[in-house]
Structure formats: C-alpha cells, structure tokens
Short mmCIF file of N, CA and C in Angstrom, two decimals:
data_model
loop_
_atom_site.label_atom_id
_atom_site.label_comp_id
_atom_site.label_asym_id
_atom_site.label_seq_id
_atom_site.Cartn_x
_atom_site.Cartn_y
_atom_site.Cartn_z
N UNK K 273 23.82 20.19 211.99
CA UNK K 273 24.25 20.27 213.39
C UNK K 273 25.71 19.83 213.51
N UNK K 274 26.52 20.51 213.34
CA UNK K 274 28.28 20.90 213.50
C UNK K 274 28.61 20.25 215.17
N UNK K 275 29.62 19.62 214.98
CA UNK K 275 29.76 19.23 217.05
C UNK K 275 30.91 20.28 216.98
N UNK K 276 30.67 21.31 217.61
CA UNK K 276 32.08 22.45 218.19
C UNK K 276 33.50 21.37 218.68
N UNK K 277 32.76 20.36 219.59
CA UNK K 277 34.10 19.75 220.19
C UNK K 277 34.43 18.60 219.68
N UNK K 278 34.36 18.52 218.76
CA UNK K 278 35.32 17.48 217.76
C UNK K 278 36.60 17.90 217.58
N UNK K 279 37.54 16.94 217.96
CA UNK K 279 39.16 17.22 217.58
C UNK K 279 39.42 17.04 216.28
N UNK K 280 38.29 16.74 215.54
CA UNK K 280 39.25 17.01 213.74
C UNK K 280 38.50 18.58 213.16
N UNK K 281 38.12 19.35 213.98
CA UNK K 281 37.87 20.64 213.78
C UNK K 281 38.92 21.64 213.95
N UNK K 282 39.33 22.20 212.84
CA UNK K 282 40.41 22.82 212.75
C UNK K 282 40.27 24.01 213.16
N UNK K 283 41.03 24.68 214.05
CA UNK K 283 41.03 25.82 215.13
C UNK K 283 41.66 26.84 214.20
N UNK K 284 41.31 28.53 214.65
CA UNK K 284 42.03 29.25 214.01
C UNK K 284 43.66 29.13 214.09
N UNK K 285 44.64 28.61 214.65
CA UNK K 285 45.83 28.44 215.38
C UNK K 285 46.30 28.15 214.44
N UNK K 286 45.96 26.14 213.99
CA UNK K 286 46.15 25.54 213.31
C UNK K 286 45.92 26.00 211.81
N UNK K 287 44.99 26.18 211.37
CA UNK K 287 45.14 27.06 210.02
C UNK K 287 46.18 27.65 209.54
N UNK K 288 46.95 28.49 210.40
CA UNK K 288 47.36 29.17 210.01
C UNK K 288 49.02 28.90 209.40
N UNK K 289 49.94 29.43 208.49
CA UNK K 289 50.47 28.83 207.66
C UNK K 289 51.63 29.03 209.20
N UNK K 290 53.00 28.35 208.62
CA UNK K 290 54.40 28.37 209.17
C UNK K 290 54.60 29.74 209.48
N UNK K 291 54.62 30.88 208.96
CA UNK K 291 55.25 31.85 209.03
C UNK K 291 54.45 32.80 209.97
N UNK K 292 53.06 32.43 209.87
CA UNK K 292 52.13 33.41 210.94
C UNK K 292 52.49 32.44 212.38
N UNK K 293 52.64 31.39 212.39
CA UNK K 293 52.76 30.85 213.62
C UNK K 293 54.13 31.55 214.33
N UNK K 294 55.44 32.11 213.51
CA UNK K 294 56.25 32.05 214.48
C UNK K 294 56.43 33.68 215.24
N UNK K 295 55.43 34.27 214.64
CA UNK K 295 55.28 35.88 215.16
C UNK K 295 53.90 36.25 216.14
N UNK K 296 53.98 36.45 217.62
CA UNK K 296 52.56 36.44 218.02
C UNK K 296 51.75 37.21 217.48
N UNK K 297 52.18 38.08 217.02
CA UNK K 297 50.77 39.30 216.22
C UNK K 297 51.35 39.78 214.84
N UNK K 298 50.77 40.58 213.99
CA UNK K 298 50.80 41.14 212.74
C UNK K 298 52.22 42.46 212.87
N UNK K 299 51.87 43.00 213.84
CA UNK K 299 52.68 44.10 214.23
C UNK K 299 54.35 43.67 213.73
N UNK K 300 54.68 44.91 213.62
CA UNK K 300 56.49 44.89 213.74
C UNK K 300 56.76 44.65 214.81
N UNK K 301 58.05 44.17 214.85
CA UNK K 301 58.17 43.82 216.51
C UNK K 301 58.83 45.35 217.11
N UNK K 302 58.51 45.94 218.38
CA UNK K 302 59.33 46.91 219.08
C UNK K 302 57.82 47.89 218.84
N UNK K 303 56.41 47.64 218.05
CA UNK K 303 55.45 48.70 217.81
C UNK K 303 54.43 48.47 218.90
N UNK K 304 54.05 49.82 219.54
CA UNK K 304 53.61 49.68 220.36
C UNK K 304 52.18 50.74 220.70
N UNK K 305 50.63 49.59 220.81
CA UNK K 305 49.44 50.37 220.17
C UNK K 305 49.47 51.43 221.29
N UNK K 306 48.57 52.78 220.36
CA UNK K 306 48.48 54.13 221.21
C UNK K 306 47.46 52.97 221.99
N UNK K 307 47.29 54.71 223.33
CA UNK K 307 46.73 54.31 224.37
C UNK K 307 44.99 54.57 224.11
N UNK K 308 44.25 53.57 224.43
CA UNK K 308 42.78 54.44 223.89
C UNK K 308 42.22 55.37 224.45
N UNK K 309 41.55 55.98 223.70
CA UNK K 309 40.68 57.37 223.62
C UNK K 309 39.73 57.37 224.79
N UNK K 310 38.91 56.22 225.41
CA UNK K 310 37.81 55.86 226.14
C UNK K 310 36.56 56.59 224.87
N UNK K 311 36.34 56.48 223.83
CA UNK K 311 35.47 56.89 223.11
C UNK K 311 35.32 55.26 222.18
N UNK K 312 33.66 55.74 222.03
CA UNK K 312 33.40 54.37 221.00
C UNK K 312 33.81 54.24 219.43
N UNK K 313 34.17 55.21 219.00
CA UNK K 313 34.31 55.54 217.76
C UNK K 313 35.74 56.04 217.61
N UNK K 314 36.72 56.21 215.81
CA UNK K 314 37.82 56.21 215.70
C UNK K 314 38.83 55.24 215.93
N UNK K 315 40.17 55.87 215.58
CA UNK K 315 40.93 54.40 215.57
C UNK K 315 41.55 53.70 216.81
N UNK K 316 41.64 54.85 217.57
CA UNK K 316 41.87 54.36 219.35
C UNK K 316 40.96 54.15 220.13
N UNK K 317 39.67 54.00 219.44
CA UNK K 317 38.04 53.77 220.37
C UNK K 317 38.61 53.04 221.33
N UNK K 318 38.03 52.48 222.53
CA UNK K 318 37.81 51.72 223.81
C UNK K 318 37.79 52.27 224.68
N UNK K 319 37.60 51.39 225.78
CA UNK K 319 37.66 51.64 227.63
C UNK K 319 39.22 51.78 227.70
N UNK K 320 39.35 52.56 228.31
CA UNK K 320 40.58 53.10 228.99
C UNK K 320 40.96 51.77 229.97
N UNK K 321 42.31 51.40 229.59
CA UNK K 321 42.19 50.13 230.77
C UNK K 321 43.96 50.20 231.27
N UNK K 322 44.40 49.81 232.23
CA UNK K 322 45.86 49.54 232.68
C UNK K 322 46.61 48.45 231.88
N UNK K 323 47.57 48.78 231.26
CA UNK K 323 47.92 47.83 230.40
C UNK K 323 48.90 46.93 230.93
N UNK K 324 49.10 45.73 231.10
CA UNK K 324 49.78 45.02 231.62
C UNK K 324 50.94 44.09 230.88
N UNK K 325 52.32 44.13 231.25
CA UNK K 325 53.35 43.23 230.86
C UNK K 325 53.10 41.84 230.92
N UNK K 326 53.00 41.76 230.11
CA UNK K 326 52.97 39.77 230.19
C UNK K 326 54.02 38.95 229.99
N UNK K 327 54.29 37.96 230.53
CA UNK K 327 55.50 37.53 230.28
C UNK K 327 55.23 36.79 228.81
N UNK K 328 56.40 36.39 228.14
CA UNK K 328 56.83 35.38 226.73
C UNK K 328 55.75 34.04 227.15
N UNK K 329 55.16 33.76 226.25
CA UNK K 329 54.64 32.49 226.34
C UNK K 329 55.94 31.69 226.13
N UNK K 330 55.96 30.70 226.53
CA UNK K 330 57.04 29.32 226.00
C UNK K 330 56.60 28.82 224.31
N UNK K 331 56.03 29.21 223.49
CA UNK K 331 55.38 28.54 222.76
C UNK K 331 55.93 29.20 221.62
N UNK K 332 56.57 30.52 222.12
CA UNK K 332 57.40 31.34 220.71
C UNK K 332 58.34 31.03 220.79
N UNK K 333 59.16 30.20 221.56
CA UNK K 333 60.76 29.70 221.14
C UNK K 333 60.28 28.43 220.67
N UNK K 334 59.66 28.54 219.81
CA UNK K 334 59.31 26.80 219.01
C UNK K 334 60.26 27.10 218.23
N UNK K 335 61.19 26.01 218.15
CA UNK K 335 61.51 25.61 216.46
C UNK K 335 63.43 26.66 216.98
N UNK K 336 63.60 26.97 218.09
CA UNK K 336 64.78 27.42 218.53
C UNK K 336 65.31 26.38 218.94
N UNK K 337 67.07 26.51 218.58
CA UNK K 337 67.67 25.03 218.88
C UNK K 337 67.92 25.39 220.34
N UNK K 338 68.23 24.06 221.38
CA UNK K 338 68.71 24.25 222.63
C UNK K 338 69.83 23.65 222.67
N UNK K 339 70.68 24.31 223.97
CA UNK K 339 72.18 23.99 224.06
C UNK K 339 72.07 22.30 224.22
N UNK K 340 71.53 21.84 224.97
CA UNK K 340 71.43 20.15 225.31
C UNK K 340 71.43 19.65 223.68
N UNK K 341 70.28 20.03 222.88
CA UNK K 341 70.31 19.30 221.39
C UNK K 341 70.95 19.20 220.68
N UNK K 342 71.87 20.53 220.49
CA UNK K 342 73.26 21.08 219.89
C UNK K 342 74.29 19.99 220.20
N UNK K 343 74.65 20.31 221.69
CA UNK K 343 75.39 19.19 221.95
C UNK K 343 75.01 17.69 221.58
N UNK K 344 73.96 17.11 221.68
CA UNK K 344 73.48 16.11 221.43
C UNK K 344 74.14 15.58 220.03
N UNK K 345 73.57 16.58 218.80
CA UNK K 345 73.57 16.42 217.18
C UNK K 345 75.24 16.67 216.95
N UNK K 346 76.08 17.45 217.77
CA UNK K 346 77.56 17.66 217.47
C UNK K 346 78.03 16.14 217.68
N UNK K 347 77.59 15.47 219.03
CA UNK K 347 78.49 14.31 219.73
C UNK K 347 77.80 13.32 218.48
N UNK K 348 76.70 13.59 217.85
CA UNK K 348 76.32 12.38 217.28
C UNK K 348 77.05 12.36 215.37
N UNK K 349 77.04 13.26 215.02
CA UNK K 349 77.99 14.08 213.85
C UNK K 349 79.18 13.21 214.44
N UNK K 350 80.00 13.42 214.90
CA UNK K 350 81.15 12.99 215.34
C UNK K 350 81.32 11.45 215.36
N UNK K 351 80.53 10.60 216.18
CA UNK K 351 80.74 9.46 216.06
C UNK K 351 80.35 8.74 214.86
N UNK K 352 79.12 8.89 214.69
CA UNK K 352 78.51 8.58 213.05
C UNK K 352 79.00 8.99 211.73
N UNK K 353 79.53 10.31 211.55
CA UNK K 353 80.10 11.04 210.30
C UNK K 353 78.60 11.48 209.29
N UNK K 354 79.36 10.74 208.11
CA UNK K 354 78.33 11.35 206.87
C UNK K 354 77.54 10.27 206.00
N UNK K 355 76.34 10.57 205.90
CA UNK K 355 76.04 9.49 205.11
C UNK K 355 76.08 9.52 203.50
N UNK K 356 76.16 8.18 202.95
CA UNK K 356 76.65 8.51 201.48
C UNK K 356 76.40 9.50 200.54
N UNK K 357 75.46 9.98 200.69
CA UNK K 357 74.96 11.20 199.97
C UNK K 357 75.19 12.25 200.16
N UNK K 358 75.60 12.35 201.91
CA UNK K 358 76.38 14.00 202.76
C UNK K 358 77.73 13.90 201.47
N UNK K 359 78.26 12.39 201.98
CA UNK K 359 79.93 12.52 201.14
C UNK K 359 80.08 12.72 199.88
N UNK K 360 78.98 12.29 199.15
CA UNK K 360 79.14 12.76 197.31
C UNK K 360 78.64 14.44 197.29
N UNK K 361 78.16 14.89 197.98
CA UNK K 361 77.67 15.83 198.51
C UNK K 361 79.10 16.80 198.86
N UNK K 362 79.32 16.45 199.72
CA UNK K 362 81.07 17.02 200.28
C UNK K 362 81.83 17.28 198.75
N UNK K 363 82.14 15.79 198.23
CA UNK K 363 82.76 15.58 197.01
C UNK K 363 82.61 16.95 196.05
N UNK K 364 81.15 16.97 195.47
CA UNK K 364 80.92 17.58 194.98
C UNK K 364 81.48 19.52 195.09
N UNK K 365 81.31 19.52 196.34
CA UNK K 365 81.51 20.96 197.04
C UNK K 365 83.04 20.94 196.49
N UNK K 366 83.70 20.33 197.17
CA UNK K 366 85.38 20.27 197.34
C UNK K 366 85.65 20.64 195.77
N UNK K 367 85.01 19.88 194.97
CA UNK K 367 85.94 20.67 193.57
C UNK K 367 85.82 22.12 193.36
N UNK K 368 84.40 22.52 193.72
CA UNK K 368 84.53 24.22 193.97
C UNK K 368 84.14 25.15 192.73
N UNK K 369 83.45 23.92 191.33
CA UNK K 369 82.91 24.95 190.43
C UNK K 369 81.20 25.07 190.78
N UNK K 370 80.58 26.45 190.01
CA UNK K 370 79.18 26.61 190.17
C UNK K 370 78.61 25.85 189.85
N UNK K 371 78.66 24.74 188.61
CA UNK K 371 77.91 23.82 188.35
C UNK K 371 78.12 22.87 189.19
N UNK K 372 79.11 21.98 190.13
CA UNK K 372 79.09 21.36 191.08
C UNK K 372 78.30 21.70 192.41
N UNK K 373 78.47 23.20 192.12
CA UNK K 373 77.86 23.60 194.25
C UNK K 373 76.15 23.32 193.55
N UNK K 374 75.80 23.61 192.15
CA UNK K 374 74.60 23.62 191.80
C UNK K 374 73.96 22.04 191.85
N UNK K 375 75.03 21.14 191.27
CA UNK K 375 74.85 19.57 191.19
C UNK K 375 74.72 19.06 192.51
N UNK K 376 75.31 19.51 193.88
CA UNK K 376 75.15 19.27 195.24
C UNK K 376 73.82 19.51 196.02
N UNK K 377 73.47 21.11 195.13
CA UNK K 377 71.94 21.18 195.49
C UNK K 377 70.61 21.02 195.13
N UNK K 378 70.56 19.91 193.73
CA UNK K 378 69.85 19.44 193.03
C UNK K 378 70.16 17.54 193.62
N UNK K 379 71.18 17.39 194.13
CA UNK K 379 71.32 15.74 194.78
C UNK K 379 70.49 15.82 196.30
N UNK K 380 70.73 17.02 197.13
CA UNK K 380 70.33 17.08 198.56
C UNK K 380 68.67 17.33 198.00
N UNK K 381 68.31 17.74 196.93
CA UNK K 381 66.73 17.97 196.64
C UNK K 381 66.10 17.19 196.33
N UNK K 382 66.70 16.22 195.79
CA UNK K 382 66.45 14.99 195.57
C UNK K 382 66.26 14.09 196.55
N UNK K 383 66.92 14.16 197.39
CA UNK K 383 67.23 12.94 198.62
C UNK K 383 66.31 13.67 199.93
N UNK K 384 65.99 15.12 200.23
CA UNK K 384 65.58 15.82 200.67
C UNK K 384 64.20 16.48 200.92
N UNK K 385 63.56 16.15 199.82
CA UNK K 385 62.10 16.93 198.72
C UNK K 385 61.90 18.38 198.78
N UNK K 386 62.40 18.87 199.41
CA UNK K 386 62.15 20.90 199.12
C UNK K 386 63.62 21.56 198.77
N UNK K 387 62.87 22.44 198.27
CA UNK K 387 64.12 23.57 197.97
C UNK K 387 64.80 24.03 199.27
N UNK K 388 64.05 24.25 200.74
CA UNK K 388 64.67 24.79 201.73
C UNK K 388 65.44 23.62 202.61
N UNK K 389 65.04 22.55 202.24
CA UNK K 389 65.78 21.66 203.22
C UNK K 389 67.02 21.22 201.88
N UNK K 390 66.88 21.73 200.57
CA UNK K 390 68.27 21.24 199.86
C UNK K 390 69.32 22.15 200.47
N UNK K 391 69.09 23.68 200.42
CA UNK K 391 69.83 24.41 200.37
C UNK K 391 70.32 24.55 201.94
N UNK K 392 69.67 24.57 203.09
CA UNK K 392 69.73 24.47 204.17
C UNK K 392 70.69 23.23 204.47
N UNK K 393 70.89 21.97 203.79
CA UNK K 393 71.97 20.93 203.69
C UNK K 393 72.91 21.52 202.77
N UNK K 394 73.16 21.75 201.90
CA UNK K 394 74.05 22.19 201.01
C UNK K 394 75.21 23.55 202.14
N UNK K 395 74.33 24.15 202.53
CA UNK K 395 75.17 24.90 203.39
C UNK K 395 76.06 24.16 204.46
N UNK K 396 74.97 23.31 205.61
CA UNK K 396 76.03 22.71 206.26
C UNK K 396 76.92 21.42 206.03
N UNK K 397 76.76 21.46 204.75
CA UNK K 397 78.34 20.70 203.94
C UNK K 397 79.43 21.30 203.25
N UNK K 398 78.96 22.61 202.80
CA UNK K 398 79.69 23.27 202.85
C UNK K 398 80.66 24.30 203.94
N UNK K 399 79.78 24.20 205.04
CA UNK K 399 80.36 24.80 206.28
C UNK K 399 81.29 22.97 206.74
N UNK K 400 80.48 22.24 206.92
CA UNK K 400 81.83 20.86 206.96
C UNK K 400 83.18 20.96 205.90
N UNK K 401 82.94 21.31 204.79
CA UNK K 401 84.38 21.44 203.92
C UNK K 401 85.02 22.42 204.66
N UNK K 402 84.52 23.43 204.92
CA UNK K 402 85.14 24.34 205.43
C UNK K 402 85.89 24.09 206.58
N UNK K 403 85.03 23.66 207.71
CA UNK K 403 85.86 22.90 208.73
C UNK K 403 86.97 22.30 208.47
N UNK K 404 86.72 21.42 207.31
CA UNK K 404 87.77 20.07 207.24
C UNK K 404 89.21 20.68 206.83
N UNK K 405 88.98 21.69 206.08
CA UNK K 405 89.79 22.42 205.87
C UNK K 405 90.77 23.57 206.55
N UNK K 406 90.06 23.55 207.65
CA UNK K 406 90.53 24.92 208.58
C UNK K 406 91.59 23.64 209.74
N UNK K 407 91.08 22.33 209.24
CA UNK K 407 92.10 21.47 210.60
C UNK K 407 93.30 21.49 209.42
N UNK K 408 92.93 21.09 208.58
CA UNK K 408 94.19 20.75 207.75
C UNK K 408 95.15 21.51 207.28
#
C-alpha cells in the first residue's frame, strides 16, 4: 500500500533530466500538430476540438538571466574583483599559449567540479582579459 501523497514521491516533472526540463514538449520549436481527423483510428485520430493559444507559462524562462541580476553581479564584480584563483586564472590566460588556456581550464575544474562550469569560467576570464585589454 504506496501513499500517492507523499512528498518524497517523485513526480514525472522531477525525473526528468536538465535538458527535457528546459523545452515544454519533444517537438521542434515553430512545429505545429495537424488538425484531427474526428476519427478513432490513424495518426490524426480524435474529437475535432477549437484549438486554443495559451499564453508562456513563467516557468520556461527558468534559468534566464534578468536585467536587475545582471546589474546586481556587474556592481558586485566591480567592487569585489577576482578571487585568487579567477587571478592565477587571468594570469594564466594573459600569456596566451594552448597549454596555458588548457592549464586555466583544468585549475577552474578543479576549484569548480564539472567540465561545464570549468569552461563556462574559463570563458568569462577570458572575456575579462579581453576587457582589461580593450581599456588599456
């Protein structure tokens, strides 16, 4: 005897990995299903029904940055700077060979634990050299 309403019962939603969460359906986006047949059988079977526009749930701009946060993380970048590991990090970039940009993204993987959050830092230190460079 299973209790349905237990909160450590994992919902189809939750199951599902990162990448199915950020697309509402399987479809390509812009595809759009034929209209049905009103027959029970075949691939457009159903009741003929009025199809209706729905608006965007709020729940698919998850994980989109907002202008308030942006600003937030710029003003806070600014007063704070880099922490020791951004700057050996920087260091590293600034000399500018492959085995360095490679040594930058094996330090951020380290300090980091995944491959997407090394390389995802490695970029915006390298977009900071870049900056630092475009004042100077």
């Amino acid at each position: 005897s299973s209790d349905l309403s237990s909160p450590s019962r994992i919902t189809g939603d939750q199951s599902l990995g990162r990448a199915a969460r950020k697309q509402p359906t399987m479809a390509k986006p812009g595809y759009v299903k034929p209209a049905s047949t009103g027959m029970a059988a075949g691939l457009n079977k159903g009741f003929i029904v009025t199809r209706r526009e729905l608006k965007q749930k709020p729940s698919y701009r998850r994980g989109r940055k907002g202008e308030r946060v942006s600003l937030v993380r710029e003003v806070v970048r600014e007063v704070v700077g880099f922490s020791p590991y951004e700057r050996r990090m920087i260091e590293l970039i600034k000399i500018g060979s492959a085995s360095t940009f490679k040594r930058a993204l094996k330090l951020a993987k380290k300090r980091l634990g995944t491959h997407r959050r090394g390389t995802k830092k490695r970029n915006e230190m390298s977009d900071a050299v870049a900056a630092m460079r475009r004042k100077a």
